[in-house]
Tab-separated table of C-alpha atoms and ligand atoms in Angstrom:
chain	number	residue	atom	x	y	z
A	1	MET	CA	-33.873	-30.117	-6.704
A	2	THR	CA	-35.566	-26.917	-5.845
A	3	LEU	CA	-38.998	-28.228	-4.884
A	4	ALA	CA	-40.364	-26.150	-1.954
A	5	VAL	CA	-42.800	-26.449	0.984
A	6	GLY	CA	-44.837	-23.448	1.915
A	7	ILE	CA	-45.792	-22.917	5.493
A	8	ILE	CA	-49.221	-21.464	5.378
A	9	GLY	CA	-52.061	-20.674	8.076
A	10	LEU	CA	-53.788	-17.994	9.860
A	11	PRO	CA	-51.774	-15.190	11.452
A	12	ASN	CA	-50.422	-15.884	14.931
A	13	VAL	CA	-50.367	-19.637	14.730
A	14	GLY	CA	-46.584	-20.278	14.929
A	15	LYS	CA	-45.668	-20.167	11.333
A	16	THR	CA	-42.639	-17.893	11.652
A	17	THR	CA	-41.640	-19.719	14.960
A	18	LEU	CA	-41.694	-22.930	13.220
A	19	PHE	CA	-39.543	-21.617	10.180
A	20	ASN	CA	-36.967	-20.077	12.359
A	21	ALA	CA	-36.631	-23.348	14.273
A	22	LEU	CA	-36.104	-25.055	10.939
A	23	THR	CA	-33.418	-22.736	9.703
A	24	ARG	CA	-31.543	-23.376	13.048
A	25	ALA	CA	-32.000	-27.046	12.552
A	26	GLY	CA	-28.308	-27.501	11.441
A	27	ALA	CA	-25.371	-25.301	12.293
A	28	GLY	CA	-24.263	-25.027	8.761
A	29	VAL	CA	-27.793	-23.928	7.263
A	30	ALA	CA	-27.300	-20.212	7.552
A	31	SER	CA	-24.001	-20.402	5.679
A	32	TYR	CA	-25.794	-21.593	2.448
A	33	ALA	CA	-25.741	-18.553	0.068
A	34	PHE	CA	-29.444	-19.459	-0.805
A	35	SER	CA	-30.710	-18.662	2.680
A	36	THR	CA	-29.972	-15.112	2.544
A	37	VAL	CA	-31.339	-14.443	-0.969
A	38	GLU	CA	-34.944	-14.303	0.236
A	39	PRO	CA	-35.305	-13.926	4.004
A	40	ASN	CA	-38.391	-16.000	4.174
A	41	THR	CA	-37.045	-18.940	2.165
A	42	ALA	CA	-34.563	-21.350	3.670
A	43	MET	CA	-32.541	-24.526	2.669
A	44	VAL	CA	-33.090	-26.909	5.730
A	45	GLU	CA	-31.066	-29.947	6.484
A	46	VAL	CA	-32.868	-33.279	6.236
A	47	PRO	CA	-32.041	-35.221	9.312
A	48	ASP	CA	-30.594	-38.653	8.413
A	49	ARG	CA	-29.282	-40.937	11.092
A	50	ARG	CA	-27.799	-43.200	8.166
A	51	LEU	CA	-25.071	-40.525	7.742
A	52	ALA	CA	-23.838	-40.895	11.243
A	53	ARG	CA	-23.595	-44.643	10.667
A	54	LEU	CA	-21.765	-44.401	7.375
A	55	ALA	CA	-19.319	-41.939	8.976
A	56	GLU	CA	-18.389	-44.608	11.482
A	57	MET	CA	-17.364	-46.890	8.761
A	58	TYR	CA	-15.771	-44.580	6.264
A	59	LYS	CA	-14.251	-41.886	8.719
A	60	PRO	CA	-14.852	-39.286	6.217
A	61	LYS	CA	-13.483	-35.738	6.326
A	62	LYS	CA	-16.832	-34.244	5.745
A	63	ILE	CA	-20.477	-35.356	6.303
A	64	THR	CA	-23.073	-33.545	4.189
A	65	PRO	CA	-26.719	-33.812	4.622
A	66	THR	CA	-29.365	-33.185	1.814
A	67	LEU	CA	-31.351	-30.159	1.844
A	68	MET	CA	-34.830	-29.080	1.261
A	69	LYS	CA	-36.440	-25.729	0.759
A	70	PHE	CA	-39.150	-24.074	2.936
A	71	VAL	CA	-40.923	-20.731	2.617
A	72	ASP	CA	-42.600	-18.974	5.272
A	73	VAL	CA	-45.674	-17.384	3.615
A	74	ALA	CA	-47.351	-14.286	5.137
A	75	GLY	CA	-50.525	-15.145	7.166
A	76	LEU	CA	-53.875	-15.574	5.429
A	77	VAL	CA	-56.889	-13.848	6.627
A	78	LYS	CA	-60.641	-14.449	5.743
A	79	GLY	CA	-61.315	-12.903	2.338
A	80	ALA	CA	-57.782	-13.485	1.089
A	81	SER	CA	-59.145	-14.690	-2.092
A	82	ARG	CA	-60.835	-11.356	-2.668
A	83	GLY	CA	-57.497	-9.477	-1.824
A	84	GLU	CA	-58.255	-8.813	1.815
A	85	GLY	CA	-55.128	-8.380	4.078
A	86	MET	CA	-52.138	-9.531	2.124
A	87	GLY	CA	-54.411	-11.648	0.187
A	88	ASN	CA	-52.994	-11.195	-3.444
A	89	GLN	CA	-49.379	-11.336	-2.124
A	90	PHE	CA	-50.279	-14.416	-0.116
A	91	LEU	CA	-51.756	-16.169	-3.005
A	92	ALA	CA	-48.950	-15.250	-5.329
A	93	SER	CA	-46.237	-16.701	-3.058
A	94	ILE	CA	-48.165	-19.941	-2.575
A	95	ARG	CA	-48.557	-20.465	-6.283
A	96	ASP	CA	-44.829	-21.127	-6.585
A	97	VAL	CA	-44.511	-23.938	-3.921
A	98	ASP	CA	-45.014	-27.509	-4.571
A	99	ALA	CA	-46.580	-28.472	-1.420
A	100	LEU	CA	-48.169	-27.024	1.630
A	101	ALA	CA	-47.624	-27.226	5.450
A	102	MET	CA	-50.610	-25.893	7.127
A	103	VAL	CA	-50.082	-24.745	10.823
A	104	VAL	CA	-53.264	-24.711	12.880
A	105	ARG	CA	-53.328	-23.318	16.322
A	106	VAL	CA	-54.306	-25.492	19.323
A	107	PHE	CA	-52.094	-23.967	21.832
A	108	ARG	CA	-54.199	-21.822	24.300
A	109	ASP	CA	-51.782	-19.073	25.518
A	110	PRO	CA	-53.974	-16.073	26.396
A	111	ASN	CA	-51.046	-13.956	25.783
A	112	VAL	CA	-50.993	-14.662	22.096
A	113	GLN	CA	-53.959	-13.058	20.302
A	114	HIS	CA	-56.300	-15.422	18.321
A	115	VAL	CA	-57.447	-13.994	15.184
A	116	SER	CA	-60.935	-15.791	15.206
A	117	GLY	CA	-61.441	-15.337	18.994
A	118	GLY	CA	-61.400	-18.866	20.145
A	119	ILE	CA	-59.263	-22.126	19.781
A	120	ASP	CA	-61.230	-23.976	17.089
A	121	PRO	CA	-58.416	-25.734	14.948
A	122	VAL	CA	-61.256	-27.569	12.528
A	123	ALA	CA	-62.911	-24.159	11.783
A	124	ASP	CA	-59.572	-22.557	11.213
A	125	MET	CA	-58.477	-25.314	8.891
A	126	ALA	CA	-61.847	-25.017	7.098
A	127	LEU	CA	-61.425	-21.098	6.822
A	128	VAL	CA	-57.874	-21.373	5.200
A	129	ASN	CA	-59.001	-24.192	2.880
A	130	LEU	CA	-61.989	-22.371	1.893
A	131	GLU	CA	-59.913	-19.242	0.662
A	132	LEU	CA	-57.876	-21.689	-1.399
A	133	VAL	CA	-60.930	-23.068	-2.829
A	134	LEU	CA	-62.285	-19.737	-3.758
A	135	ALA	CA	-58.990	-18.692	-5.260
A	136	ASP	CA	-59.021	-21.662	-7.371
A	137	LEU	CA	-62.591	-21.203	-8.553
A	138	ASP	CA	-61.540	-17.743	-9.596
A	139	VAL	CA	-58.784	-19.219	-11.931
A	140	VAL	CA	-61.018	-22.025	-13.225
A	141	ASN	CA	-63.930	-19.558	-13.972
A	142	ARG	CA	-61.744	-17.263	-15.801
A	143	ARG	CA	-60.154	-19.740	-17.924
A	144	ARG	CA	-63.686	-21.377	-18.663
A	145	GLU	CA	-64.953	-18.143	-19.609
A	146	LYS	CA	-62.270	-17.557	-22.099
A	147	ILE	CA	-62.778	-20.934	-24.014
A	148	ALA	CA	-66.503	-21.331	-23.786
A	149	PRO	CA	-68.429	-21.693	-27.026
A	150	THR	CA	-70.079	-18.388	-28.005
A	151	ALA	CA	-71.850	-17.096	-31.159
A	152	ARG	CA	-68.294	-15.936	-32.362
A	153	PHE	CA	-65.979	-18.473	-30.795
A	154	LYS	CA	-65.767	-22.047	-31.462
A	155	PRO	CA	-63.451	-23.962	-29.256
A	156	SER	CA	-61.043	-26.497	-30.735
A	157	SER	CA	-61.561	-30.041	-29.828
A	158	LYS	CA	-58.849	-29.670	-27.348
A	159	GLU	CA	-60.424	-26.710	-25.795
A	160	GLU	CA	-63.711	-28.669	-25.601
A	161	ALA	CA	-62.068	-31.310	-23.633
A	162	GLU	CA	-60.530	-28.728	-21.388
A	163	VAL	CA	-64.039	-27.009	-20.763
A	164	LYS	CA	-65.399	-30.492	-19.715
A	165	LEU	CA	-62.335	-30.926	-17.281
A	166	LEU	CA	-62.925	-27.537	-15.921
A	167	ASP	CA	-66.479	-28.118	-15.350
A	168	ARG	CA	-65.720	-31.278	-13.263
A	169	VAL	CA	-63.117	-29.287	-11.400
A	170	ARG	CA	-65.546	-26.467	-10.822
A	171	ALA	CA	-68.274	-28.652	-9.397
A	172	HIS	CA	-65.797	-30.132	-7.107
A	173	LEU	CA	-64.610	-26.830	-5.722
A	174	ASP	CA	-68.202	-25.646	-5.707
A	175	ALA	CA	-68.916	-28.275	-3.196
A	176	GLY	CA	-65.930	-26.935	-1.162
A	177	GLN	CA	-63.468	-29.910	-1.803
A	178	PRO	CA	-59.812	-29.465	-2.606
A	179	VAL	CA	-58.739	-30.494	-6.204
A	180	ARG	CA	-56.181	-32.915	-4.530
A	181	THR	CA	-59.042	-35.024	-3.666
A	182	LEU	CA	-60.402	-35.259	-7.252
A	183	SER	CA	-59.356	-38.381	-9.209
A	184	LEU	CA	-57.826	-37.317	-12.501
A	185	GLU	CA	-56.321	-39.130	-15.275
A	186	ALA	CA	-52.554	-38.477	-15.791
A	187	GLU	CA	-53.181	-36.291	-19.014
A	188	GLU	CA	-55.980	-34.257	-17.000
A	189	ALA	CA	-53.599	-33.777	-14.200
A	190	LEU	CA	-50.803	-32.486	-16.660
A	191	LEU	CA	-53.247	-30.093	-18.191
A	192	LEU	CA	-54.259	-28.681	-14.751
A	193	LYS	CA	-50.770	-28.272	-13.776
A	194	SER	CA	-50.427	-25.215	-15.905
A	195	PHE	CA	-53.132	-23.503	-13.602
A	196	ALA	CA	-51.050	-23.967	-10.472
A	197	LEU	CA	-54.233	-24.641	-8.489
A	198	LEU	CA	-53.500	-24.081	-4.790
A	199	THR	CA	-55.817	-27.002	-3.660
A	200	ALA	CA	-54.159	-29.262	-6.031
A	201	LYS	CA	-51.014	-29.138	-3.994
A	202	PRO	CA	-50.385	-31.975	-1.480
A	203	VAL	CA	-50.901	-30.751	2.080
A	204	LEU	CA	-49.438	-31.590	5.564
A	205	TYR	CA	-51.366	-30.428	8.639
A	206	VAL	CA	-49.422	-29.227	11.624
A	207	ALA	CA	-51.361	-29.065	14.982
A	208	ASN	CA	-49.330	-26.585	17.143
A	209	VAL	CA	-50.152	-27.850	20.479
A	210	ASP	CA	-49.507	-26.838	24.197
A	211	GLU	CA	-46.510	-28.411	25.637
A	212	ALA	CA	-48.625	-30.129	28.272
A	213	ASP	CA	-50.688	-31.811	25.452
A	214	ILE	CA	-47.744	-33.392	23.584
A	215	GLY	CA	-48.297	-37.038	23.000
A	216	HIS	CA	-52.020	-36.777	23.868
A	217	ASP	CA	-54.613	-36.594	21.210
A	218	THR	CA	-56.655	-33.966	22.963
A	219	GLY	CA	-60.167	-33.383	21.593
A	220	PRO	CA	-59.346	-30.584	19.127
A	221	VAL	CA	-56.242	-32.598	17.903
A	222	ALA	CA	-58.272	-35.809	17.276
A	223	ALA	CA	-60.815	-33.687	15.506
A	224	LEU	CA	-58.064	-32.313	13.297
A	225	ARG	CA	-56.681	-35.696	12.560
A	226	ALA	CA	-60.098	-37.061	11.513
A	227	GLU	CA	-60.481	-33.969	9.052
A	228	ALA	CA	-57.071	-34.574	7.723
A	229	GLN	CA	-57.928	-38.266	7.238
A	230	ARG	CA	-60.889	-37.434	5.314
A	231	GLU	CA	-58.688	-35.878	2.627
A	232	ASN	CA	-56.127	-38.434	2.969
A	233	ALA	CA	-53.520	-35.872	4.235
A	234	ASP	CA	-51.038	-36.529	7.052
A	235	MET	CA	-51.285	-34.597	10.307
A	236	ILE	CA	-48.530	-34.123	12.884
A	237	ALA	CA	-48.967	-32.613	16.251
A	238	LEU	CA	-46.168	-30.814	17.982
A	239	SER	CA	-45.195	-27.875	20.183
A	240	VAL	CA	-43.657	-25.374	17.792
A	241	ARG	CA	-42.535	-23.364	20.762
A	242	LEU	CA	-40.792	-26.335	22.427
A	243	GLU	CA	-39.114	-27.258	19.129
A	244	ALA	CA	-37.710	-23.918	18.759
A	245	GLU	CA	-36.336	-23.777	22.400
A	246	LEU	CA	-34.820	-27.237	21.653
A	247	ARG	CA	-33.010	-25.899	18.707
A	248	GLU	CA	-31.293	-23.427	20.947
A	249	LEU	CA	-29.683	-25.919	23.273
A	250	PRO	CA	-26.373	-27.742	22.996
A	251	ASP	CA	-26.846	-31.460	22.179
A	252	ASP	CA	-26.496	-32.911	25.664
A	253	GLU	CA	-29.087	-30.456	27.139
A	254	ALA	CA	-31.385	-31.114	24.222
A	255	GLN	CA	-31.311	-34.910	24.998
A	256	ALA	CA	-32.276	-34.093	28.689
A	257	PHE	CA	-34.975	-31.641	27.568
A	258	LEU	CA	-36.209	-34.180	25.078
A	259	HIS	CA	-36.409	-36.703	27.845
A	260	ASP	CA	-38.429	-34.429	30.075
A	261	ALA	CA	-40.829	-33.733	27.328
A	262	GLY	CA	-41.424	-37.382	26.832
A	263	LEU	CA	-39.974	-37.384	23.442
A	264	LYS	CA	-37.471	-39.900	21.793
A	265	GLU	CA	-36.500	-37.411	19.031
A	266	PRO	CA	-37.258	-33.923	17.918
A	267	ALA	CA	-40.805	-33.756	16.357
A	268	LEU	CA	-39.276	-31.271	14.046
A	269	ASP	CA	-37.279	-34.058	12.434
A	270	ALA	CA	-40.676	-35.977	11.961
A	271	PHE	CA	-42.098	-32.924	10.440
A	272	ILE	CA	-39.166	-32.496	7.858
A	273	HIS	CA	-39.362	-36.151	6.892
A	274	ALA	CA	-43.149	-35.875	6.431
A	275	ALA	CA	-42.739	-32.682	4.267
A	276	TYR	CA	-40.025	-34.578	2.193
A	277	ARG	CA	-42.311	-37.416	1.614
A	278	LEU	CA	-44.967	-34.837	0.568
A	279	LEU	CA	-42.782	-33.693	-2.195
A	280	HIS	CA	-42.274	-37.378	-3.316
A	281	LEU	CA	-38.531	-36.939	-2.960
A	282	SER	CA	-36.016	-39.983	-2.238
A	283	THR	CA	-32.585	-40.169	-0.767
A	284	PHE	CA	-29.503	-41.856	-1.943
A	285	LEU	CA	-26.087	-41.706	-0.288
A	286	THR	CA	-22.576	-41.690	-1.326
A	287	ALA	CA	-19.794	-42.723	0.799
A	288	GLY	CA	-16.133	-42.482	0.737
A	289	ASP	CA	-13.063	-41.393	2.588
A	290	PRO	CA	-13.379	-37.560	1.649
A	291	GLU	CA	-17.196	-37.395	2.132
A	292	VAL	CA	-20.252	-39.199	3.258
A	293	ARG	CA	-23.245	-37.393	1.711
A	294	ALA	CA	-26.939	-37.694	1.176
A	295	TRP	CA	-28.524	-36.511	-2.094
A	296	THR	CA	-31.990	-35.795	-3.230
A	297	VAL	CA	-33.739	-37.164	-6.445
A	298	ARG	CA	-37.545	-37.376	-7.226
A	299	GLU	CA	-39.139	-40.762	-6.460
A	300	GLY	CA	-38.983	-43.034	-9.371
A	301	ALA	CA	-35.751	-41.600	-10.853
A	302	ARG	CA	-33.442	-43.844	-12.802
A	303	ALA	CA	-29.768	-44.335	-12.109
A	304	PRO	CA	-28.496	-41.872	-14.686
A	305	GLU	CA	-30.728	-39.020	-13.491
A	306	ALA	CA	-29.625	-39.700	-9.875
A	307	ALA	CA	-25.931	-39.466	-11.195
A	308	GLY	CA	-26.946	-36.190	-12.801
A	309	VAL	CA	-27.748	-34.736	-9.430
A	310	ILE	CA	-23.997	-35.116	-8.275
A	311	HIS	CA	-22.666	-33.771	-11.754
A	312	SER	CA	-24.036	-33.362	-15.243
A	313	ASP	CA	-20.833	-35.328	-16.513
A	314	PHE	CA	-21.943	-38.284	-14.495
A	315	GLU	CA	-25.185	-38.561	-16.257
A	316	ARG	CA	-23.900	-37.738	-19.632
A	317	GLY	CA	-20.998	-40.425	-19.377
A	318	PHE	CA	-23.131	-42.883	-17.236
A	319	ILE	CA	-21.899	-46.329	-17.458
A	320	ARG	CA	-23.176	-48.257	-14.444
A	321	ALA	CA	-23.900	-47.778	-10.870
A	322	GLU	CA	-22.550	-49.936	-8.001
A	323	VAL	CA	-25.300	-50.112	-5.597
A	324	VAL	CA	-25.894	-51.469	-1.998
A	325	ALA	CA	-28.928	-51.144	0.096
A	326	PHE	CA	-27.976	-49.013	3.319
A	327	THR	CA	-29.498	-51.652	5.539
A	328	ASP	CA	-27.403	-54.532	3.849
A	329	LEU	CA	-24.180	-52.272	4.388
A	330	ASP	CA	-25.225	-51.558	7.999
A	331	ALA	CA	-25.751	-55.235	8.731
A	332	ALA	CA	-22.599	-56.204	6.952
A	333	GLY	CA	-20.441	-53.622	8.640
A	334	SER	CA	-18.146	-52.754	5.644
A	335	TYR	CA	-18.256	-52.454	2.004
A	336	ALA	CA	-15.925	-55.251	1.503
A	337	LYS	CA	-18.070	-57.621	3.699
A	338	ALA	CA	-21.227	-56.532	1.856
A	339	ARG	CA	-19.527	-57.315	-1.466
A	340	GLU	CA	-18.427	-60.821	-0.099
A	341	ARG	CA	-22.200	-61.489	0.686
A	342	GLY	CA	-23.175	-60.572	-2.824
A	343	GLN	CA	-25.005	-57.455	-1.751
A	344	VAL	CA	-23.268	-55.098	-3.989
A	345	ARG	CA	-25.090	-54.945	-7.210
A	346	LEU	CA	-24.229	-53.623	-10.704
A	347	GLU	CA	-27.154	-51.648	-12.147
A	348	GLY	CA	-27.678	-50.064	-15.502
A	349	LYS	CA	-29.400	-47.081	-17.005
A	350	GLU	CA	-32.815	-48.484	-16.319
A	351	TYR	CA	-32.265	-49.061	-12.647
A	352	VAL	CA	-35.012	-47.141	-10.552
A	353	MET	CA	-33.439	-45.778	-7.520
A	354	LYS	CA	-34.464	-46.861	-4.057
A	355	ASP	CA	-34.477	-44.754	-0.846
A	356	GLY	CA	-31.254	-45.494	1.040
A	357	ASP	CA	-29.330	-46.907	-1.908
A	358	VAL	CA	-25.546	-46.343	-1.151
A	359	VAL	CA	-24.133	-45.633	-4.722
A	360	LEU	CA	-20.718	-45.465	-6.596
A	361	PHE	CA	-21.275	-44.257	-10.227
A	362	ARG	CA	-19.020	-45.402	-13.030
A	363	PHE	CA	-18.843	-42.900	-15.804
A	364	ASN	CA	-16.818	-41.975	-18.749
A	365	VAL	CA	-16.764	-38.556	-20.391
B	1	GDP	N1	-47.560	-20.782	23.895
B	1	GDP	C1	-47.107	-20.912	22.551
B	1	GDP	N2	-46.731	-19.711	21.909
B	1	GDP	C2	-46.365	-19.759	20.659
B	1	GDP	C3	-46.251	-21.253	20.011
B	1	GDP	N3	-45.828	-20.868	18.800
B	1	GDP	C4	-45.989	-19.599	18.542
B	1	GDP	N4	-46.307	-19.005	19.650
B	1	GDP	C5	-46.318	-17.342	19.883
B	1	GDP	O1	-47.312	-16.978	18.921
B	1	GDP	C6	-46.944	-15.610	18.517
B	1	GDP	C7	-46.981	-15.691	16.755
B	1	GDP	O2	-45.990	-16.557	16.556
B	1	GDP	P1	-45.544	-16.423	15.103
B	1	GDP	O3	-44.681	-17.647	14.746
B	1	GDP	O4	-45.040	-15.127	14.653
B	1	GDP	O5	-46.834	-16.680	14.139
B	1	GDP	P2	-47.084	-16.500	12.657
B	1	GDP	O6	-47.994	-15.119	12.541
B	1	GDP	O7	-48.108	-17.776	12.306
B	1	GDP	O8	-46.084	-16.639	11.911
B	1	GDP	C8	-45.553	-15.296	18.954
B	1	GDP	O9	-45.660	-14.636	20.192
B	1	GDP	C9	-45.017	-16.728	19.322
B	1	GDP	O10	-44.074	-16.679	20.458
B	1	GDP	C10	-46.444	-22.271	20.841
B	1	GDP	O11	-46.430	-23.436	20.475
B	1	GDP	N5	-47.036	-21.946	22.168
B	2	MG	MG1	-45.166	-15.014	10.579
């Protein structure tokens, strides 16, 4: 699984601070070879309380969380779609990601320069979205021209269908709307996929608020939330600076710090979970005496595909899976007890994995 979330937004909104906080989210993260390959890309641990509970039961030698990939993308400026600033580089680096987390500045701090003068998160969000819309229009228009009928060129029926689709997409973009809000047939979505349109990617809005505003939907945050809702997107409000400081503290101090800030758990955890959902990923767990571990599959994956995440032999030689839902195992208190209660199921090749399944794969190679 190498799906990635790109952190985007205007300059000076807290993208890199957020990225750095994420990469410090777990002690082991820096040691993944991956995180040193590209300095702005990191594999980040997905926090999962279920692991701690399983570790209580199994007393494993090792606990391994699952990881997801984040990319810190260079800031976007007005005119990026025409190549202003680092425009082209910016656009190239977000073509490759699967989802976007857009950081929007709400914090006031006069010491941090604001690119567009004042605090106006809705306007900033619109500005970034507009650049993405313009970049997509460019892609669509170029393709559209290539396959449009002319005196010398007669498109195939497949190309004709494509022209029709592109016209619909273009009208939507012309109205300033992102492609993710256009309803598409599965076939159309597949066709569009090859264009890697930026506004087709799912998005999560991150309102970077002042510490004093945590937990209150101040005017600008409420306005941003309403905008996000209009396009069926999630929004999360957090103080990037506070979350970054939190990551620097030892556990006990972090607890006290959280308490003082009026938080139950780090908002960064909620952010990672929201980003994970955005990618349509799902977690299953394996538990034993050597290791308790979380693994990632795409939502809707069947058992053999999940087995293949662990090892290709497991998929090739898949026989069946022994599955118990984490909640059942948790309530039962042990695997033996869960089995007694008839909660350990034998599942075959067609079984669709559910988030929180604790699995033992049987295979033969
Ligand atoms: N007051 C305050 N300052 C922040 C916050 N997040 C980032 N900053 C500051 O804003 C400046 C730009 O942050 P940076 O993460 O580099 O922004 P980027 O350009 O979006 O990557 C730095 O001086 C940060 O310390 C925040 O939540 N509150
Ligand atoms: Mg930065």
